[in-house]
Coordinates of C-alpha atoms in Angstrom, one line a residue:
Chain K
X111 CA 8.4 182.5 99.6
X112 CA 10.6 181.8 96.7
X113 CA 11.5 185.2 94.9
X114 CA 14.4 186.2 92.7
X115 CA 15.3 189.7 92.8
X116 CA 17.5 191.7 90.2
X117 CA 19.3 194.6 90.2
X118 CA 19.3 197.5 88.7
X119 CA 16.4 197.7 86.9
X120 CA 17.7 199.1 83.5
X121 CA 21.3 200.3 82.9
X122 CA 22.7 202.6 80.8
X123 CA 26.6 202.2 79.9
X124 CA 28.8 203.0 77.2
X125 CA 30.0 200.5 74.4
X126 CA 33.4 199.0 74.8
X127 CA 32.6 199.6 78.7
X128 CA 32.2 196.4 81.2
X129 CA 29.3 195.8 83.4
X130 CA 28.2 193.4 86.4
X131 CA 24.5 192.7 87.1
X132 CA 23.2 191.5 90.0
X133 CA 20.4 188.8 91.1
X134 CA 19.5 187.4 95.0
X135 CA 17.5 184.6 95.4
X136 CA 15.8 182.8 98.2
X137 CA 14.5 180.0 96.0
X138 CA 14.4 176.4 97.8
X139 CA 15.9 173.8 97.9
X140 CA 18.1 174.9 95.4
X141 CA 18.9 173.1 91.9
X142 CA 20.5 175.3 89.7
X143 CA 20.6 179.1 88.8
X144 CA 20.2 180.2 85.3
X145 CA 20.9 183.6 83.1
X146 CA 19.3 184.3 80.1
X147 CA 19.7 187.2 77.6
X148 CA 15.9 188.2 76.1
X149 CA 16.0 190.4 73.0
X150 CA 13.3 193.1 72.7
X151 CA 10.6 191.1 71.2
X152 CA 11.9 188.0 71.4
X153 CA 11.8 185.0 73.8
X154 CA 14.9 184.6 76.6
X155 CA 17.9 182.3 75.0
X156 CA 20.3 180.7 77.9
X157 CA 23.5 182.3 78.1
X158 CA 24.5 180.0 80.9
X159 CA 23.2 177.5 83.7
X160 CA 25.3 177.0 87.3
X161 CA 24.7 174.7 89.8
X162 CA 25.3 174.2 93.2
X163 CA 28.8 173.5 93.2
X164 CA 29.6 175.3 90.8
X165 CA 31.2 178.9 91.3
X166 CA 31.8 180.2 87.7
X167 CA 31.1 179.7 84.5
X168 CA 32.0 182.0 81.5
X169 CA 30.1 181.7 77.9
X170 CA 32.2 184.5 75.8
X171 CA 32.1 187.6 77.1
X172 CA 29.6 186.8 79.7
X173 CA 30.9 185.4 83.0
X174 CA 28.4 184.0 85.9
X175 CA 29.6 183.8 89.7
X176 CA 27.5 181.8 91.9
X177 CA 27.6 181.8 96.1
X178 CA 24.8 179.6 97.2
X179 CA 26.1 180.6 100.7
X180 CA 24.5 183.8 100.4
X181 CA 22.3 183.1 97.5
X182 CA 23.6 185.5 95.3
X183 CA 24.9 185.4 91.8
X184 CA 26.4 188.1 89.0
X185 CA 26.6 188.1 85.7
X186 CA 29.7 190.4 84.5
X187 CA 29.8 191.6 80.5
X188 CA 33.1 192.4 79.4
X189 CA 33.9 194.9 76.4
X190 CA 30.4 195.8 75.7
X191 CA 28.9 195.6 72.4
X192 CA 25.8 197.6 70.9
X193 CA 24.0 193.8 70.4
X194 CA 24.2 193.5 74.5
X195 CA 21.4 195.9 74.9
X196 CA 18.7 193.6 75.7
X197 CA 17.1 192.1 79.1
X198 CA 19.1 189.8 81.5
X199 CA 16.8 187.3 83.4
X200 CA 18.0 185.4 86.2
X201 CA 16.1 182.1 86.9
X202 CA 16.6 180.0 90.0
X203 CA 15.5 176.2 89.6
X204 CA 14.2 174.2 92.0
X205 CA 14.8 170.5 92.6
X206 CA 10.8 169.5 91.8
X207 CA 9.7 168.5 89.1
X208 CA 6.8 170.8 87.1
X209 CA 7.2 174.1 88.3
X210 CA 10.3 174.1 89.2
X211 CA 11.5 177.7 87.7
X212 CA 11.7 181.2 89.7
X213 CA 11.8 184.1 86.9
X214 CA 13.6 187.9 87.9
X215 CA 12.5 190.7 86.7
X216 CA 15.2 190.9 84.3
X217 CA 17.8 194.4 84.1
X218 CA 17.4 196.1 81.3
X219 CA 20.8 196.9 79.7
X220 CA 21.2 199.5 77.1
X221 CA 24.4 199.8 75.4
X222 CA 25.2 203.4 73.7
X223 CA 28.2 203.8 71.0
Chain S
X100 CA 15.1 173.0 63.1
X101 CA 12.4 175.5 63.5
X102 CA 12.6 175.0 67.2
X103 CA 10.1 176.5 69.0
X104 CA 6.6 178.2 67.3
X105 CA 4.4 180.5 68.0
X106 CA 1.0 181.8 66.5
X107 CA -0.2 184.2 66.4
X108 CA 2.7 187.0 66.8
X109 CA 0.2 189.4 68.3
X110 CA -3.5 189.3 68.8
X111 CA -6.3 191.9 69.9
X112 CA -9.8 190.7 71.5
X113 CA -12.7 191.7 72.8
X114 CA -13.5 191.0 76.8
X115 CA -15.6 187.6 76.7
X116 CA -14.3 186.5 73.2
X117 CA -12.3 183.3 73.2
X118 CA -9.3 182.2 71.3
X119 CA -6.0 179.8 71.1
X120 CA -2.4 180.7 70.9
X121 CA -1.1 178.0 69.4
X122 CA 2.7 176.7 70.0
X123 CA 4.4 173.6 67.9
X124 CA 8.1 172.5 68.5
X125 CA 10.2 170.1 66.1
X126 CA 13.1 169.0 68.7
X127 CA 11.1 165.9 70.0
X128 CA 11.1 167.4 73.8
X129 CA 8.9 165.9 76.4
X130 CA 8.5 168.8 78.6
X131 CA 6.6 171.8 77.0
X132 CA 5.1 174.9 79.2
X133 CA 3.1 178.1 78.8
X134 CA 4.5 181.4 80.4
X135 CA 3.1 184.8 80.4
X136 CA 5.2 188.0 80.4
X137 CA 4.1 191.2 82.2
X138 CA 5.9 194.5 82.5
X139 CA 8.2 194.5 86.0
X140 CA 7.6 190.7 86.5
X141 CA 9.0 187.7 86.5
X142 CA 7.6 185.3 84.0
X143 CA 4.8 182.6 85.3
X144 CA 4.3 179.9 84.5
X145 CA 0.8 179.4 83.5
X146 CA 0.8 175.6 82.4
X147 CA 3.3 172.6 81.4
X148 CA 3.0 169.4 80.2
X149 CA 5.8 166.4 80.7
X150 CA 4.8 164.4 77.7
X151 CA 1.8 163.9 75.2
X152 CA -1.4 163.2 77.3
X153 CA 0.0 164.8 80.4
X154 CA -0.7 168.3 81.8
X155 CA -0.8 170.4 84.8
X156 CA -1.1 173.9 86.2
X157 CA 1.5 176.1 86.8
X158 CA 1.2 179.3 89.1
X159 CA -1.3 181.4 87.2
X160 CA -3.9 178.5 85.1
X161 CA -7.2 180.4 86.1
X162 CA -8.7 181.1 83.0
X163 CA -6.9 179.0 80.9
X164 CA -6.7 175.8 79.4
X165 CA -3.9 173.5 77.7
X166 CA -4.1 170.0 75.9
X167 CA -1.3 167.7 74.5
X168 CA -2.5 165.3 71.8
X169 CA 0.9 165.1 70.1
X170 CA 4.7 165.6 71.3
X171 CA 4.6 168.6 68.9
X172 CA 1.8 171.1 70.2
X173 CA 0.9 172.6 72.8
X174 CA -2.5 174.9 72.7
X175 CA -3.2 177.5 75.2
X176 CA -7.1 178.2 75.2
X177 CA -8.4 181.3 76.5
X178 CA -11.8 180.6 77.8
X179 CA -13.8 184.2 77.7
X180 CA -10.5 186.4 77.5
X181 CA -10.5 189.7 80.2
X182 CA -8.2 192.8 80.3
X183 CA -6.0 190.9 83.0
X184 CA -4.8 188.4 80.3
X185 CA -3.3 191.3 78.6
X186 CA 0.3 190.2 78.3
X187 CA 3.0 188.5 75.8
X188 CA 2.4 184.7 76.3
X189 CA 6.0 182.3 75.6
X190 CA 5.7 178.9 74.9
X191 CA 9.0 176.5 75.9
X192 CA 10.4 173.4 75.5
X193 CA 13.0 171.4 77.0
X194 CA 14.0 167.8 76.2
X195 CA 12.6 166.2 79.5
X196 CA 11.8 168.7 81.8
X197 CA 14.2 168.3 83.9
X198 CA 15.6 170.9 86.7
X199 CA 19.2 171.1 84.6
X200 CA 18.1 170.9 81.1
X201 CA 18.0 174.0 78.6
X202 CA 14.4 175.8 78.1
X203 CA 13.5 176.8 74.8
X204 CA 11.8 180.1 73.8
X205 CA 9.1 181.1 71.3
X206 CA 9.0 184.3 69.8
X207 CA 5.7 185.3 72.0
X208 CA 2.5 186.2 71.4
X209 CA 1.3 189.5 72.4
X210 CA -2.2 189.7 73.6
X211 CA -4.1 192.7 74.0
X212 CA -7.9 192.4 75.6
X213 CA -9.7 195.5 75.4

Protein backbone atom coordinates (compact mmCIF):
# COMPACT_ATOMS: atom_id res chain seq x y z
CA UNK A 1 0.00 0.00 0.00
CA UNK A 2 1.31 3.37 -0.70
CA UNK A 3 1.50 5.44 2.62
CA UNK A 4 3.60 8.37 3.74
CA UNK A 5 4.19 8.59 7.28
CA UNK A 6 5.47 11.82 9.23
CA UNK A 7 6.99 12.34 12.30
CA UNK A 8 6.33 13.88 15.13
CA UNK A 9 2.99 14.84 15.03
CA UNK A 10 3.29 18.58 16.33
CA UNK A 11 6.49 20.11 17.67
CA UNK A 12 7.06 22.59 19.99
CA UNK A 13 10.60 24.46 19.85
CA UNK A 14 11.92 27.74 20.60
CA UNK A 15 12.59 30.66 18.02
CA UNK A 16 16.04 31.16 16.81
CA UNK A 17 16.30 27.15 17.60
CA UNK A 18 16.77 24.55 14.49
CA UNK A 19 14.62 21.67 13.85
CA UNK A 20 14.54 18.40 11.49
CA UNK A 21 11.27 16.64 10.60
CA UNK A 22 10.88 13.46 9.42
CA UNK A 23 8.75 11.65 6.58
CA UNK A 24 9.01 7.58 5.41
CA UNK A 25 7.40 6.51 2.52
CA UNK A 26 6.72 3.36 0.68
CA UNK A 27 5.08 5.06 -2.32
CA UNK A 28 5.71 3.08 -5.77
CA UNK A 29 7.47 3.39 -8.31
CA UNK A 30 8.79 6.37 -7.14
CA UNK A 31 8.72 9.95 -9.05
CA UNK A 32 9.50 12.54 -6.89
CA UNK A 33 9.08 13.60 -3.14
CA UNK A 34 7.71 16.90 -2.21
CA UNK A 35 7.47 19.22 1.02
CA UNK A 36 5.07 21.79 1.45
CA UNK A 37 4.59 24.39 4.24
CA UNK A 38 0.44 24.79 4.90
CA UNK A 39 -0.40 27.93 6.99
CA UNK A 40 -3.38 27.58 9.45
CA UNK A 41 -6.14 28.24 7.18
CA UNK A 42 -4.63 28.26 4.19
CA UNK A 43 -3.83 25.85 1.30
CA UNK A 44 -0.01 23.92 1.27
CA UNK A 45 2.56 26.18 -0.90
CA UNK A 46 5.75 24.06 -2.12
CA UNK A 47 8.77 24.70 -0.31
CA UNK A 48 10.62 22.22 -2.36
CA UNK A 49 10.37 19.06 -4.80
CA UNK A 50 13.38 16.18 -5.02
CA UNK A 51 13.64 13.53 -7.14
CA UNK A 52 15.13 10.44 -7.43
CA UNK A 53 18.58 11.29 -7.94
CA UNK A 54 18.55 13.90 -6.15
CA UNK A 55 19.98 13.94 -2.46
CA UNK A 56 19.48 17.70 -1.32
CA UNK A 57 18.01 20.54 -2.00
CA UNK A 58 17.84 23.78 0.16
CA UNK A 59 15.10 26.71 -0.49
CA UNK A 60 16.33 29.35 2.31
CA UNK A 61 16.36 28.24 5.49
CA UNK A 62 14.74 24.96 4.64
CA UNK A 63 16.95 22.16 3.51
CA UNK A 64 15.40 18.60 2.18
CA UNK A 65 17.61 15.27 2.25
CA UNK A 66 16.37 12.49 0.15
CA UNK A 67 17.55 8.54 0.39
CA UNK A 68 15.29 6.64 -1.92
CA UNK A 69 17.41 3.58 -0.60
CA UNK A 70 15.54 3.55 2.46
CA UNK A 71 12.66 5.76 1.40
CA UNK A 72 13.18 8.36 3.81
CA UNK A 73 13.51 12.08 3.62
CA UNK A 74 14.00 15.20 6.28
CA UNK A 75 13.27 18.46 6.09
CA UNK A 76 15.76 20.49 8.56
CA UNK A 77 14.74 24.40 9.51
CA UNK A 78 17.48 26.40 10.49
CA UNK A 79 17.26 29.55 12.89
CA UNK A 80 13.62 29.36 13.44
CA UNK A 81 11.40 32.12 13.02
CA UNK A 82 7.83 32.81 14.65
CA UNK A 83 6.26 32.65 10.70
CA UNK A 84 7.54 28.78 10.73
CA UNK A 85 4.80 27.70 12.87
CA UNK A 86 2.59 26.08 10.44
CA UNK A 87 2.10 22.39 9.08
CA UNK A 88 4.85 20.56 7.04
CA UNK A 89 3.30 17.97 4.46
CA UNK A 90 5.35 15.54 2.76
CA UNK A 91 4.04 14.31 -0.58
CA UNK A 92 5.50 11.40 -2.43
CA UNK A 93 4.68 11.34 -6.35
CA UNK A 94 4.15 8.61 -8.32
CA UNK A 95 5.24 8.05 -11.92
CA UNK A 96 1.30 7.71 -13.22
CA UNK A 97 -0.43 9.97 -14.42
CA UNK A 98 -3.92 11.23 -12.48
CA UNK A 99 -3.55 10.28 -9.07
CA UNK A 100 -0.28 10.20 -8.81
CA UNK A 101 0.18 12.10 -5.24
CA UNK A 102 0.59 10.39 -1.58
CA UNK A 103 -0.26 13.17 1.14
CA UNK A 104 1.39 12.82 5.06
CA UNK A 105 -0.22 13.80 7.70
CA UNK A 106 1.78 16.83 7.99
CA UNK A 107 3.91 17.85 11.69
CA UNK A 108 2.65 20.48 13.13
CA UNK A 109 5.41 22.96 14.15
CA UNK A 110 4.86 25.68 16.64
CA UNK A 111 7.56 28.12 17.04
CA UNK A 112 7.56 30.13 20.62
CA UNK A 113 9.62 33.56 21.08
CA UNK B 1 -2.49 36.58 -11.02
CA UNK B 2 -5.22 35.55 -8.67
CA UNK B 3 -4.01 32.10 -8.92
CA UNK B 4 -5.99 29.74 -7.54
CA UNK B 5 -10.00 30.51 -6.12
CA UNK B 6 -12.07 29.27 -4.00
CA UNK B 7 -15.86 29.82 -3.03
CA UNK B 8 -17.22 29.74 -0.69
CA UNK B 9 -14.53 30.18 2.33
CA UNK B 10 -16.74 28.18 4.58
CA UNK B 11 -20.24 26.64 4.28
CA UNK B 12 -22.86 24.95 6.73
CA UNK B 13 -25.69 22.45 5.35
CA UNK B 14 -28.14 20.48 6.22
CA UNK B 15 -27.81 16.32 5.67
CA UNK B 16 -29.54 15.73 2.10
CA UNK B 17 -29.19 19.44 0.99
CA UNK B 18 -26.97 19.89 -2.14
CA UNK B 19 -24.54 22.50 -3.07
CA UNK B 20 -21.24 23.45 -5.22
CA UNK B 21 -17.89 24.62 -4.08
CA UNK B 22 -16.80 26.34 -6.81
CA UNK B 23 -12.86 26.73 -7.75
CA UNK B 24 -11.53 29.15 -10.82
CA UNK B 25 -7.73 29.51 -11.70
CA UNK B 26 -6.21 32.31 -14.03
CA UNK B 27 -2.61 30.54 -14.81
CA UNK B 28 -3.98 28.69 -17.93
CA UNK B 29 -3.06 25.08 -16.29
CA UNK B 30 -4.35 21.92 -17.78
CA UNK B 31 -4.43 19.78 -14.80
CA UNK B 32 -6.90 20.96 -12.05
CA UNK B 33 -8.02 18.51 -8.90
CA UNK B 34 -10.25 18.45 -5.86
CA UNK B 35 -8.76 17.36 -2.43
CA UNK B 36 -10.43 17.13 0.85
CA UNK B 37 -8.65 17.77 4.19
CA UNK B 38 -9.48 15.86 7.45
CA UNK B 39 -7.99 16.16 10.88
CA UNK B 40 -4.81 13.48 11.16
CA UNK B 41 -4.93 12.70 7.33
CA UNK B 42 -3.32 12.95 4.47
CA UNK B 43 -5.23 14.89 1.84
CA UNK B 44 -7.27 12.83 -0.96
CA UNK B 45 -7.72 13.30 -3.71
CA UNK B 46 -11.33 13.31 -4.52
CA UNK B 47 -11.35 14.25 -8.32
CA UNK B 48 -9.01 15.85 -11.19
CA UNK B 49 -9.30 16.84 -14.45
CA UNK B 50 -6.23 16.94 -17.28
CA UNK B 51 -7.86 19.47 -19.46
CA UNK B 52 -11.30 21.11 -20.35
CA UNK B 53 -13.84 18.19 -21.09
CA UNK B 54 -11.79 15.59 -19.32
CA UNK B 55 -12.31 14.21 -15.77
CA UNK B 56 -11.80 11.37 -13.52
CA UNK B 57 -11.99 10.03 -9.99
CA UNK B 58 -9.58 10.22 -7.58
CA UNK B 59 -9.50 8.09 -4.29
CA UNK B 60 -12.58 9.30 -2.43
CA UNK B 61 -15.35 10.49 -5.62
CA UNK B 62 -18.40 8.78 -3.98
CA UNK B 63 -20.77 11.34 -3.47
CA UNK B 64 -19.44 13.79 -5.61
CA UNK B 65 -19.32 15.15 -8.81
CA UNK B 66 -16.94 17.50 -11.03
CA UNK B 67 -17.32 19.03 -14.62
CA UNK B 68 -14.84 21.03 -16.77
CA UNK B 69 -16.47 23.31 -19.38
CA UNK B 70 -13.68 25.75 -19.48
CA UNK B 71 -9.74 25.64 -18.66
CA UNK B 72 -10.67 28.09 -15.80
CA UNK B 73 -13.24 26.18 -13.42
CA UNK B 74 -13.56 23.42 -11.80
CA UNK B 75 -16.99 22.75 -9.75
CA UNK B 76 -17.20 20.23 -7.15
CA UNK B 77 -21.09 19.18 -6.67
CA UNK B 78 -22.22 17.72 -3.65
CA UNK B 79 -25.06 15.52 -4.45
CA UNK B 80 -27.31 15.17 -1.06
CA UNK B 81 -24.35 16.33 1.37
CA UNK B 82 -23.95 13.86 4.83
CA UNK B 83 -21.94 14.47 8.07
CA UNK B 84 -18.99 12.41 6.48
CA UNK B 85 -18.29 15.24 3.90
CA UNK B 86 -17.55 17.36 6.77
CA UNK B 87 -14.08 18.63 5.91
CA UNK B 88 -12.04 21.59 4.27
CA UNK B 89 -12.19 20.85 0.50
CA UNK B 90 -8.68 22.47 -1.64
CA UNK B 91 -8.86 22.90 -5.12
CA UNK B 92 -5.27 22.75 -7.21
CA UNK B 93 -3.73 23.41 -10.26
CA UNK B 94 -0.68 22.58 -12.01
CA UNK B 95 0.35 23.60 -15.56
CA UNK B 96 -0.04 19.93 -17.02
CA UNK B 97 -0.33 17.55 -14.48
CA UNK B 98 2.57 16.20 -14.61
CA UNK B 99 4.41 13.99 -11.79
CA UNK B 100 7.25 16.98 -11.46
CA UNK B 101 5.30 19.98 -11.95
CA UNK B 102 4.35 22.47 -8.97
CA UNK B 103 0.54 22.10 -7.48
CA UNK B 104 -1.21 25.02 -6.69
CA UNK B 105 -3.38 25.63 -3.51
CA UNK B 106 -6.73 27.43 -2.85
CA UNK B 107 -7.48 28.93 0.26
CA UNK B 108 -10.19 25.94 1.14
CA UNK B 109 -13.53 25.68 1.68
CA UNK B 110 -14.61 24.53 5.03
CA UNK B 111 -17.69 22.46 5.03
CA UNK B 112 -19.68 21.64 7.85
CA UNK B 113 -22.83 19.07 7.41
CA UNK B 114 -24.90 18.83 10.35
Amino acid sequence: KNQVEQSPQSLIILEGKNCTLQCNYTVSPFSNLRWYKQDTGRGPVSLTIMTFSENTKSNGRYTATLDADTKQSSLHITASQLSDSASYICVVSRLRAGNMLTFGGGTRLMVKP
Amino acid sequence: NAGVTQTPKFQVLKTGQSMTLQCAQDMNHEYMSWYRQDPGMGLRLIHYSVGAGITDQGEVPNGYNVSRSTTEDFPLRLLSAAPSQTSVYFCASSQHGTSTDTQYFGPGTRLTVL
